[in-house]
CSV table of C-alpha atoms and ligand atoms in Angstrom, one decimal:
chain,number,residue,atom,x,y,z
A,1,UNK,CA,-207.7,-34.3,-85.6
A,2,UNK,CA,-206.1,-32.4,-82.8
A,3,UNK,CA,-203.8,-34.6,-80.5
A,4,UNK,CA,-199.9,-34.5,-79.0
A,5,UNK,CA,-198.4,-38.3,-80.2
A,6,UNK,CA,-194.7,-38.1,-78.5
A,7,UNK,CA,-193.3,-41.2,-80.5
A,8,UNK,CA,-190.1,-42.9,-79.2
A,9,UNK,CA,-188.0,-43.9,-81.8
A,10,UNK,CA,-185.2,-44.9,-79.4
A,11,UNK,CA,-181.4,-44.0,-79.1
A,12,UNK,CA,-180.2,-46.2,-82.1
A,13,UNK,CA,-180.3,-44.5,-85.0
A,14,UNK,CA,-181.1,-41.1,-86.8
A,15,UNK,CA,-184.6,-40.4,-88.9
A,16,UNK,CA,-184.4,-40.9,-91.6
A,17,UNK,CA,-180.9,-43.3,-90.8
A,18,UNK,CA,-178.5,-42.7,-93.4
A,19,UNK,CA,-178.7,-46.1,-94.6
A,20,UNK,CA,-180.0,-49.2,-93.0
A,21,UNK,CA,-182.9,-48.8,-90.4
A,22,UNK,CA,-186.2,-50.5,-90.1
A,23,UNK,CA,-187.7,-48.9,-87.4
A,24,UNK,CA,-185.9,-45.5,-88.6
A,25,UNK,CA,-187.6,-45.8,-92.0
A,26,UNK,CA,-191.0,-46.8,-90.4
A,27,UNK,CA,-191.1,-43.5,-88.7
A,28,UNK,CA,-189.6,-41.4,-91.1
A,29,UNK,CA,-192.8,-42.2,-93.0
A,30,UNK,CA,-195.0,-42.2,-90.3
A,31,UNK,CA,-194.3,-38.9,-88.9
A,32,UNK,CA,-194.8,-36.5,-91.9
A,33,UNK,CA,-198.4,-38.0,-92.5
A,34,UNK,CA,-199.2,-37.8,-88.6
A,35,UNK,CA,-199.1,-34.4,-89.2
A,36,UNK,CA,-200.0,-34.0,-92.3
A,37,UNK,CA,-203.4,-35.0,-90.6
A,38,UNK,CA,-203.1,-32.6,-87.7
A,39,UNK,CA,-201.1,-34.2,-85.1
A,40,UNK,CA,-198.5,-32.9,-82.9
A,41,UNK,CA,-195.0,-34.4,-82.7
A,42,UNK,CA,-192.9,-35.0,-79.9
A,43,UNK,CA,-189.8,-37.1,-81.5
A,44,UNK,CA,-187.4,-38.7,-78.8
A,45,UNK,CA,-184.5,-39.6,-81.3
A,46,UNK,CA,-180.8,-38.6,-81.0
A,47,UNK,CA,-179.4,-34.9,-81.8
A,48,UNK,CA,-178.3,-36.3,-85.8
A,49,UNK,CA,-181.8,-36.4,-86.2
A,50,UNK,CA,-183.5,-34.3,-89.3
A,51,UNK,CA,-187.1,-35.2,-89.2
A,52,UNK,CA,-189.3,-32.4,-88.6
A,53,UNK,CA,-191.7,-32.0,-86.0
A,54,UNK,CA,-193.2,-29.9,-83.0
A,55,UNK,CA,-190.3,-30.7,-80.6
A,56,UNK,CA,-188.0,-33.5,-80.2
A,57,UNK,CA,-185.9,-34.8,-77.5
A,58,UNK,CA,-182.7,-36.3,-77.3
A,59,UNK,CA,-179.7,-37.7,-75.2
A,60,UNK,CA,-177.1,-38.9,-77.5
A,61,UNK,CA,-175.7,-36.1,-80.0
A,62,UNK,CA,-175.7,-39.6,-82.9
A,63,UNK,CA,-176.8,-43.0,-82.9
A,64,UNK,CA,-175.8,-45.4,-80.4
A,65,UNK,CA,-175.7,-48.7,-82.7
A,66,UNK,CA,-172.6,-49.4,-82.7
A,67,UNK,CA,-172.9,-49.4,-79.0
A,68,UNK,CA,-175.4,-52.7,-79.1
A,69,UNK,CA,-172.6,-54.5,-79.9
A,70,UNK,CA,-171.3,-53.8,-76.0
A,71,UNK,CA,-172.0,-56.0,-73.4
A,72,UNK,CA,-175.8,-56.5,-72.2
A,73,UNK,CA,-175.5,-54.4,-68.6
A,74,UNK,CA,-173.7,-51.3,-71.5
A,75,UNK,CA,-176.7,-51.7,-74.0
A,76,UNK,CA,-179.0,-51.3,-71.7
A,77,UNK,CA,-177.1,-48.6,-70.1
A,78,UNK,CA,-177.7,-46.4,-73.4
A,79,UNK,CA,-181.4,-47.8,-73.0
A,80,UNK,CA,-181.8,-46.2,-70.2
A,81,UNK,CA,-180.8,-43.3,-70.4
A,82,UNK,CA,-183.0,-42.7,-73.5
A,83,UNK,CA,-185.9,-43.2,-71.4
A,84,UNK,CA,-184.8,-42.1,-69.1
A,85,UNK,CA,-185.0,-38.8,-71.1
A,86,UNK,CA,-188.3,-39.5,-72.5
A,87,UNK,CA,-190.1,-40.4,-69.1
A,88,UNK,CA,-189.2,-36.5,-67.8
A,89,UNK,CA,-190.6,-35.8,-71.3
A,90,UNK,CA,-193.7,-36.5,-70.4
A,91,UNK,CA,-193.7,-35.8,-66.5
A,92,UNK,CA,-192.9,-32.0,-67.5
A,93,UNK,CA,-196.1,-32.1,-70.0
A,94,UNK,CA,-198.5,-33.2,-67.1
A,95,UNK,CA,-200.9,-34.2,-69.3
A,96,UNK,CA,-200.3,-32.4,-72.2
A,97,UNK,CA,-199.0,-35.1,-74.2
A,98,UNK,CA,-202.3,-37.5,-75.4
A,99,UNK,CA,-200.4,-40.5,-76.1
A,100,UNK,CA,-197.0,-42.1,-76.6
A,101,UNK,CA,-196.4,-44.0,-79.4
A,102,UNK,CA,-193.4,-46.1,-78.4
A,103,UNK,CA,-190.9,-48.0,-81.3
A,104,UNK,CA,-188.3,-48.5,-78.5
A,105,UNK,CA,-188.1,-52.6,-77.6
A,106,UNK,CA,-188.1,-54.5,-74.2
A,107,UNK,CA,-188.1,-52.9,-71.0
A,108,UNK,CA,-189.1,-49.4,-72.4
A,109,UNK,CA,-192.9,-50.3,-72.2
A,110,UNK,CA,-193.9,-51.4,-69.4
A,111,UNK,CA,-191.7,-48.6,-67.4
A,112,UNK,CA,-193.5,-46.3,-69.3
A,113,UNK,CA,-196.7,-47.2,-69.2
A,114,UNK,CA,-195.9,-47.4,-64.8
A,115,UNK,CA,-195.8,-43.7,-64.8
A,116,UNK,CA,-199.5,-43.1,-63.2
A,117,UNK,CA,-201.6,-40.2,-63.9
A,118,UNK,CA,-201.7,-37.3,-66.0
A,119,UNK,CA,-199.4,-39.9,-68.1
A,120,UNK,CA,-200.6,-40.2,-70.9
A,121,UNK,CA,-201.5,-44.3,-72.4
A,122,UNK,CA,-198.6,-46.3,-74.6
A,123,UNK,CA,-199.2,-48.1,-77.7
A,124,UNK,CA,-196.0,-49.7,-78.4
A,125,UNK,CA,-194.5,-50.9,-81.8
A,126,UNK,CA,-193.8,-54.2,-81.3
A,127,UNK,CA,-190.5,-54.9,-84.4
A,128,UNK,CA,-189.0,-58.3,-83.6
A,129,UNK,CA,-190.4,-61.8,-84.3
A,130,UNK,CA,-191.4,-62.9,-80.8
A,131,UNK,CA,-191.8,-66.4,-81.4
A,132,UNK,CA,-187.7,-66.0,-81.2
A,133,UNK,CA,-187.3,-63.7,-78.8
A,134,UNK,CA,-189.8,-64.8,-75.6
A,135,UNK,CA,-188.2,-63.5,-73.1
A,136,UNK,CA,-187.9,-59.8,-74.8
A,137,UNK,CA,-190.8,-58.3,-73.2
A,138,UNK,CA,-191.0,-61.3,-70.1
A,139,UNK,CA,-191.7,-57.9,-67.7
A,140,UNK,CA,-194.7,-57.2,-69.9
A,141,UNK,CA,-197.4,-55.2,-67.8
A,142,UNK,CA,-200.5,-53.8,-69.1
A,143,UNK,CA,-202.1,-52.7,-66.1
A,144,UNK,CA,-200.8,-49.7,-66.7
A,145,UNK,CA,-202.0,-48.2,-69.7
A,146,UNK,CA,-200.0,-50.3,-72.4
A,147,UNK,CA,-201.1,-51.6,-75.7
A,148,UNK,CA,-199.4,-53.0,-78.7
A,149,UNK,CA,-199.6,-53.3,-82.0
A,150,UNK,CA,-198.0,-55.9,-84.9
A,151,UNK,CA,-196.2,-55.4,-87.4
A,152,UNK,CA,-198.5,-58.3,-89.6
A,153,UNK,CA,-200.6,-60.4,-88.7
A,154,UNK,CA,-198.2,-63.6,-88.7
A,155,UNK,CA,-196.2,-61.9,-85.8
A,156,UNK,CA,-199.0,-61.3,-83.5
A,157,UNK,CA,-199.8,-64.8,-83.6
A,158,UNK,CA,-196.7,-66.4,-82.6
A,159,UNK,CA,-196.2,-64.1,-79.9
A,160,UNK,CA,-196.3,-65.5,-76.8
A,161,UNK,CA,-200.2,-65.1,-75.4
A,162,UNK,CA,-199.4,-61.9,-72.7
A,163,UNK,CA,-198.4,-60.4,-75.6
A,164,UNK,CA,-201.3,-60.6,-77.9
A,165,UNK,CA,-203.3,-60.1,-74.6
A,166,UNK,CA,-202.8,-56.2,-75.1
A,167,UNK,CA,-202.9,-55.9,-79.0
A,168,UNK,CA,-204.9,-53.7,-80.4
A,169,UNK,CA,-204.2,-54.9,-84.4
A,170,UNK,CA,-201.8,-54.5,-86.3
A,171,UNK,CA,-200.3,-52.7,-89.1
A,172,UNK,CA,-198.4,-53.3,-92.3
A,173,UNK,CA,-195.3,-51.6,-92.8
A,174,UNK,CA,-194.6,-49.2,-95.4
A,175,UNK,CA,-192.3,-46.6,-97.5
A,176,UNK,CA,-192.5,-43.4,-99.2
A,177,UNK,CA,-191.7,-45.1,-103.0
A,178,UNK,CA,-194.8,-46.6,-102.9
A,179,UNK,CA,-195.7,-43.0,-103.3
A,180,UNK,CA,-196.8,-43.3,-107.2
A,181,UNK,CA,-194.8,-45.8,-107.1
A,182,UNK,CA,-197.3,-47.0,-110.1
A,183,UNK,CA,-196.1,-44.2,-112.4
A,184,UNK,CA,-193.2,-44.4,-111.9
A,185,UNK,CA,-189.6,-45.2,-114.5
A,186,UNK,CA,-188.6,-48.8,-114.3
A,187,UNK,CA,-185.1,-49.3,-113.4
A,188,UNK,CA,-183.6,-50.9,-116.6
A,189,UNK,CA,-182.9,-54.9,-115.5
A,190,UNK,CA,-180.0,-56.2,-114.8
A,191,UNK,CA,-180.6,-59.6,-113.8
A,192,UNK,CA,-178.9,-59.9,-110.5
A,193,UNK,CA,-180.9,-61.3,-107.3
A,194,UNK,CA,-180.1,-59.3,-103.9
A,195,UNK,CA,-180.8,-59.4,-100.8
A,196,UNK,CA,-181.2,-55.9,-98.7
A,197,UNK,CA,-180.5,-56.0,-95.1
A,198,UNK,CA,-178.4,-57.1,-91.8
A,199,UNK,CA,-176.2,-59.5,-92.8
A,200,UNK,CA,-177.5,-62.3,-89.8
A,201,UNK,CA,-178.6,-65.9,-90.3
A,202,UNK,CA,-182.5,-64.2,-90.0
A,203,UNK,CA,-182.5,-62.8,-93.3
A,204,UNK,CA,-180.4,-66.1,-94.9
A,205,UNK,CA,-177.8,-65.0,-96.7
A,206,UNK,CA,-176.0,-68.4,-97.1
A,207,UNK,CA,-178.6,-70.0,-98.5
A,208,UNK,CA,-179.1,-66.9,-101.5
A,209,UNK,CA,-175.0,-67.7,-101.8
A,210,UNK,CA,-175.2,-71.2,-102.1
A,211,UNK,CA,-178.4,-70.8,-104.6
A,212,UNK,CA,-176.4,-68.1,-106.6
A,213,UNK,CA,-173.3,-70.6,-107.4
A,214,UNK,CA,-175.5,-73.2,-107.9
A,215,UNK,CA,-178.0,-71.7,-110.5
A,216,UNK,CA,-175.4,-69.0,-111.6
A,217,UNK,CA,-177.3,-66.3,-111.5
A,218,UNK,CA,-175.1,-62.9,-109.9
A,219,UNK,CA,-175.9,-62.0,-106.6
A,220,UNK,CA,-175.0,-58.5,-104.4
A,221,UNK,CA,-175.6,-59.3,-100.9
A,222,UNK,CA,-176.4,-55.5,-99.3
A,223,UNK,CA,-176.4,-54.3,-95.5
A,224,UNK,CA,-174.5,-53.9,-92.8
A,225,UNK,CA,-172.3,-57.0,-90.6
A,226,UNK,CA,-173.3,-56.1,-87.1
A,227,UNK,CA,-172.2,-52.6,-86.8
A,228,UNK,CA,-170.0,-52.6,-89.7
A,229,UNK,CA,-171.1,-50.9,-92.9
A,230,UNK,CA,-168.1,-51.9,-95.2
A,231,UNK,CA,-166.0,-55.1,-96.2
A,232,UNK,CA,-162.8,-52.6,-95.3
A,233,UNK,CA,-164.4,-51.9,-91.9
A,234,UNK,CA,-164.9,-54.9,-90.8
A,235,UNK,CA,-162.2,-56.1,-92.3
A,236,UNK,CA,-160.2,-53.9,-90.1
A,237,UNK,CA,-161.6,-54.4,-86.6
A,238,UNK,CA,-162.7,-58.3,-87.1
A,239,UNK,CA,-160.4,-60.1,-84.7
A,240,UNK,CA,-162.0,-60.8,-81.2
A,241,UNK,CA,-165.6,-59.8,-82.4
A,242,UNK,CA,-167.7,-61.6,-80.1
A,243,UNK,CA,-171.2,-60.7,-82.2
A,244,UNK,CA,-173.0,-63.6,-83.7
A,245,UNK,CA,-173.8,-61.8,-86.9
A,246,UNK,CA,-170.2,-61.5,-87.0
A,247,UNK,CA,-168.9,-65.1,-87.0
A,248,UNK,CA,-172.0,-66.0,-89.1
A,249,UNK,CA,-170.2,-63.8,-92.1
A,250,UNK,CA,-167.2,-65.3,-91.4
A,251,UNK,CA,-168.3,-68.8,-90.9
A,252,UNK,CA,-171.3,-69.0,-93.4
A,253,UNK,CA,-171.2,-66.2,-96.0
A,254,UNK,CA,-167.7,-65.2,-96.7
A,255,UNK,CA,-166.3,-68.4,-97.5
A,256,UNK,CA,-169.3,-68.2,-100.0
A,257,UNK,CA,-168.8,-64.3,-101.8
A,258,UNK,CA,-166.3,-64.9,-104.3
A,259,UNK,CA,-166.0,-61.1,-106.2
A,260,UNK,CA,-167.9,-61.8,-109.0
A,261,UNK,CA,-171.1,-64.4,-108.6
A,262,UNK,CA,-171.5,-63.4,-104.8
A,263,UNK,CA,-170.7,-60.1,-103.9
A,264,UNK,CA,-170.4,-57.3,-100.4
A,265,UNK,CA,-171.2,-54.3,-101.5
A,266,UNK,CA,-171.5,-52.8,-97.7
A,267,UNK,CA,-174.2,-50.5,-96.6
A,268,UNK,CA,-176.1,-48.8,-99.6
A,269,UNK,CA,-178.3,-45.8,-98.9
A,270,UNK,CA,-180.0,-43.7,-100.9
A,271,UNK,CA,-180.3,-43.2,-105.2
A,272,UNK,CA,-177.4,-46.2,-104.8
A,273,UNK,CA,-179.5,-48.6,-102.7
A,274,UNK,CA,-182.9,-48.0,-105.0
A,275,UNK,CA,-180.7,-48.4,-108.1
A,276,UNK,CA,-179.7,-51.9,-106.8
A,277,UNK,CA,-182.7,-52.9,-105.9
A,278,UNK,CA,-184.6,-51.6,-109.0
A,279,UNK,CA,-183.0,-53.4,-111.3
A,280,UNK,CA,-182.8,-56.6,-109.5
A,281,UNK,CA,-184.3,-60.1,-110.9
A,282,UNK,CA,-185.8,-60.7,-107.9
A,283,UNK,CA,-185.3,-59.7,-104.4
A,284,UNK,CA,-184.4,-62.9,-102.3
A,285,UNK,CA,-185.7,-63.5,-99.2
A,286,UNK,CA,-184.4,-67.2,-97.5
A,287,UNK,CA,-186.1,-66.4,-94.2
A,288,UNK,CA,-184.8,-68.3,-91.3
A,289,UNK,CA,-187.0,-66.5,-88.8
A,290,UNK,CA,-191.2,-65.4,-88.9
A,291,UNK,CA,-189.8,-62.3,-90.6
A,292,UNK,CA,-191.8,-59.5,-88.6
A,293,UNK,CA,-193.0,-57.0,-90.5
A,294,UNK,CA,-190.3,-57.0,-93.6
A,295,UNK,CA,-189.4,-53.0,-94.7
A,296,UNK,CA,-187.4,-54.2,-97.3
A,297,UNK,CA,-190.3,-56.5,-98.7
A,298,UNK,CA,-192.6,-53.2,-99.5
A,299,UNK,CA,-189.4,-51.9,-101.1
A,300,UNK,CA,-188.5,-54.2,-103.5
A,301,UNK,CA,-192.6,-54.3,-104.8
A,302,UNK,CA,-192.4,-50.1,-104.7
A,303,UNK,CA,-189.3,-49.8,-107.3
A,304,UNK,CA,-191.0,-53.2,-109.1
A,305,UNK,CA,-188.4,-55.9,-108.2
A,306,UNK,CA,-190.8,-58.9,-107.5
A,307,UNK,CA,-189.7,-60.6,-104.1
A,308,UNK,CA,-188.6,-64.3,-103.9
A,309,UNK,CA,-188.5,-66.0,-100.5
A,310,UNK,CA,-189.7,-68.6,-98.5
A,311,UNK,CA,-193.4,-69.2,-97.2
A,312,UNK,CA,-193.1,-67.6,-93.6
A,313,UNK,CA,-193.5,-64.5,-91.2
A,314,UNK,CA,-195.1,-61.4,-93.4
A,315,UNK,CA,-194.1,-63.0,-97.0
A,316,UNK,CA,-198.2,-64.7,-97.8
A,317,UNK,CA,-199.3,-60.5,-96.2
A,318,UNK,CA,-197.4,-58.9,-98.2
A,319,UNK,CA,-196.4,-60.9,-101.4
A,320,UNK,CA,-198.8,-62.1,-103.7
A,321,UNK,CA,-197.6,-65.6,-104.8
A,322,UNK,CA,-197.5,-65.6,-108.6
A,323,UNK,CA,-198.0,-61.7,-108.9
A,324,UNK,CA,-196.2,-59.9,-106.8
A,325,UNK,CA,-193.2,-62.5,-106.0
A,326,UNK,CA,-192.9,-66.3,-105.7
A,327,UNK,CA,-193.2,-68.2,-102.2
A,328,UNK,CA,-191.8,-71.8,-101.7
A,329,UNK,CA,-192.0,-74.3,-98.1
A,330,UNK,CA,-189.4,-73.1,-96.1
A,331,UNK,CA,-186.0,-74.9,-97.0
A,332,UNK,CA,-186.5,-75.6,-100.0
A,333,UNK,CA,-183.9,-74.3,-101.9
A,334,UNK,CA,-185.0,-76.4,-105.2
A,335,UNK,CA,-187.9,-74.7,-105.1
A,336,UNK,CA,-186.1,-71.4,-104.5
A,337,UNK,CA,-184.1,-71.9,-106.6
A,338,UNK,CA,-186.2,-72.7,-109.4
A,339,UNK,CA,-189.1,-69.8,-108.7
A,340,UNK,CA,-185.4,-67.8,-109.3
A,341,UNK,CA,-185.4,-69.0,-113.4
A,342,UNK,CA,-189.8,-67.9,-113.7
A,343,UNK,CA,-189.5,-65.3,-111.6
A,344,UNK,CA,-188.7,-63.4,-114.8
A,345,UNK,CA,-191.9,-64.6,-115.6
A,346,UNK,CA,-193.9,-61.7,-113.0
A,347,UNK,CA,-194.4,-58.3,-114.2
A,348,UNK,CA,-192.5,-55.1,-112.2
A,349,UNK,CA,-195.5,-52.9,-113.1
A,350,UNK,CA,-198.1,-54.9,-111.3
A,351,UNK,CA,-195.2,-55.0,-107.9
A,352,UNK,CA,-195.7,-51.4,-108.1
A,353,UNK,CA,-199.1,-50.9,-108.6
A,354,UNK,CA,-199.8,-53.2,-106.1
A,355,UNK,CA,-197.2,-51.6,-103.2
A,356,UNK,CA,-199.0,-48.4,-104.8
A,357,UNK,CA,-202.3,-49.3,-103.7
A,358,UNK,CA,-200.8,-50.9,-100.2
A,359,UNK,CA,-198.0,-50.0,-98.3
A,360,UNK,CA,-198.1,-45.7,-99.0
A,361,UNK,CA,-197.5,-44.0,-95.8
A,362,UNK,CA,-200.8,-42.1,-95.9
A,363,UNK,CA,-202.6,-45.3,-95.3
A,364,UNK,CA,-200.0,-46.2,-92.9
A,365,UNK,CA,-200.9,-42.9,-90.8
A,366,UNK,CA,-204.5,-43.5,-91.3
A,367,UNK,CA,-204.5,-47.2,-89.3
A,368,UNK,CA,-202.5,-45.7,-86.5
A,369,UNK,CA,-204.4,-43.2,-85.8
A,370,UNK,CA,-207.6,-45.5,-86.1
A,371,UNK,CA,-205.2,-47.8,-83.4
A,372,UNK,CA,-204.5,-43.7,-81.6
A,373,UNK,CA,-208.4,-43.1,-81.3
A,374,UNK,CA,-208.5,-47.7,-79.7
A,375,UNK,CA,-206.4,-47.0,-77.2
A,376,UNK,CA,-207.6,-43.3,-75.7
A,377,UNK,CA,-211.4,-44.8,-76.3
A,378,UNK,CA,-210.5,-48.2,-74.0
A,379,UNK,CA,-208.1,-46.1,-71.5
A,380,UNK,CA,-209.0,-46.4,-68.2
A,381,UNK,CA,-211.7,-49.6,-68.4
A,382,UNK,CA,-209.0,-52.0,-67.0
B,1,UDP,N1,-181.7,-50.3,-95.1
B,1,UDP,C1,-180.2,-49.6,-96.5
B,1,UDP,N2,-179.5,-50.4,-96.6
B,1,UDP,C2,-179.1,-51.3,-96.8
B,1,UDP,C3,-179.5,-52.4,-95.5
B,1,UDP,C4,-180.4,-51.7,-94.8
B,1,UDP,O1,-180.8,-48.6,-96.4
B,1,UDP,O2,-177.9,-51.7,-97.1
B,1,UDP,C5,-182.4,-50.5,-95.2
B,1,UDP,C6,-183.9,-50.8,-95.9
B,1,UDP,O3,-184.2,-50.2,-96.9
B,1,UDP,C7,-184.6,-51.1,-94.9
B,1,UDP,C8,-184.0,-51.0,-93.7
B,1,UDP,O4,-183.0,-51.2,-93.9
B,1,UDP,O5,-185.4,-50.2,-95.6
B,1,UDP,C9,-184.2,-52.6,-93.5
B,1,UDP,O6,-185.3,-53.1,-92.7
B,1,UDP,P1,-186.0,-54.3,-92.9
B,1,UDP,O7,-187.3,-54.2,-91.6
B,1,UDP,O8,-185.9,-55.1,-93.8
B,1,UDP,O9,-184.7,-55.4,-91.6
B,1,UDP,P2,-184.2,-55.2,-90.0
B,1,UDP,O10,-185.1,-54.4,-89.6
B,1,UDP,O11,-185.0,-56.6,-89.8
B,1,UDP,O12,-183.4,-55.3,-90.1
């Protein structure tokens, strides 16, 4: 298919990201597969991104992730500056861009879709739990050629009606780790539990830590606390921090972290991340939100580590209960603890096989191309 797509990855992190970065990891998995299928890609990102594309556009030299902790108007200033660059590019192209595939949340989709002809239609991928953030898209207006897709069926079904009306479907997330995952050697299991992801109440690290103490199993927490990627950085900057994730860490997680049974290792990257996840007994998801797409879920399966978590959000779509993981009723910590015992009976090979079958970037790209075609076909029908 010959088509030019402007993929907007937003201004927050490089693509691929150096460590944490769910959205950026997904863009990094998708774009090479689009290009392999003949699609020309313009990537709106930050200067430090290294993903090969036909053309890169950016305002900021580096990811602005740390700016997310600043007051709302400053955050919006960063988002708007990046978006303005995207808008300029769309105008400059004068019809040469067939479609914008947008991953930048909040007001971006509406702005892009209001450009008028010859602006291309916009497919915006939803990345958040929209039942928890209904205000994020309160300004949504599909009149100008805006469509959305979810990253799970569950995400769309709990989204506000106005968003669902613009939906052209859902596409599960993917990971390059899934490619030939069933043929790759399994990391030797070391028996610890792991929670990989932002340290935030949504991901339930405090529940995981309680469970570790109660069951006597080792737990590793990996991921940033707010903008802080290591215990040292956080300790140096903690005073006066108003960030809710930092507060969550300080009040509810840190008291349970003893450096032995429960450890926080900060943000982990590349091989270290894969080894830490692949050698774990299970990845825990004691989530306190409707997990929208769960990049860390599909990564865990691809690394042969079953998932133990609460049955909500995208988890029942991604995890086969009793085969690639164990899902229990949300909030039932007794059942969760019991599941961390039973999970050893599951076969890591089956997890890797299922990931290779369902969560490869090629499969994700093919689904997105179908959505692109759907959007282009519907264009002008409103
Ligand atoms: N991640 C990482 N290192 C860390 C923590 C997370 O590389 O220390 C990556 C993880 O592998 C995944 C992404 O960051 O690709 C998190 O994505 P997910 O969708 O699970 O979480 P969210 O986007 O909701 O924060």
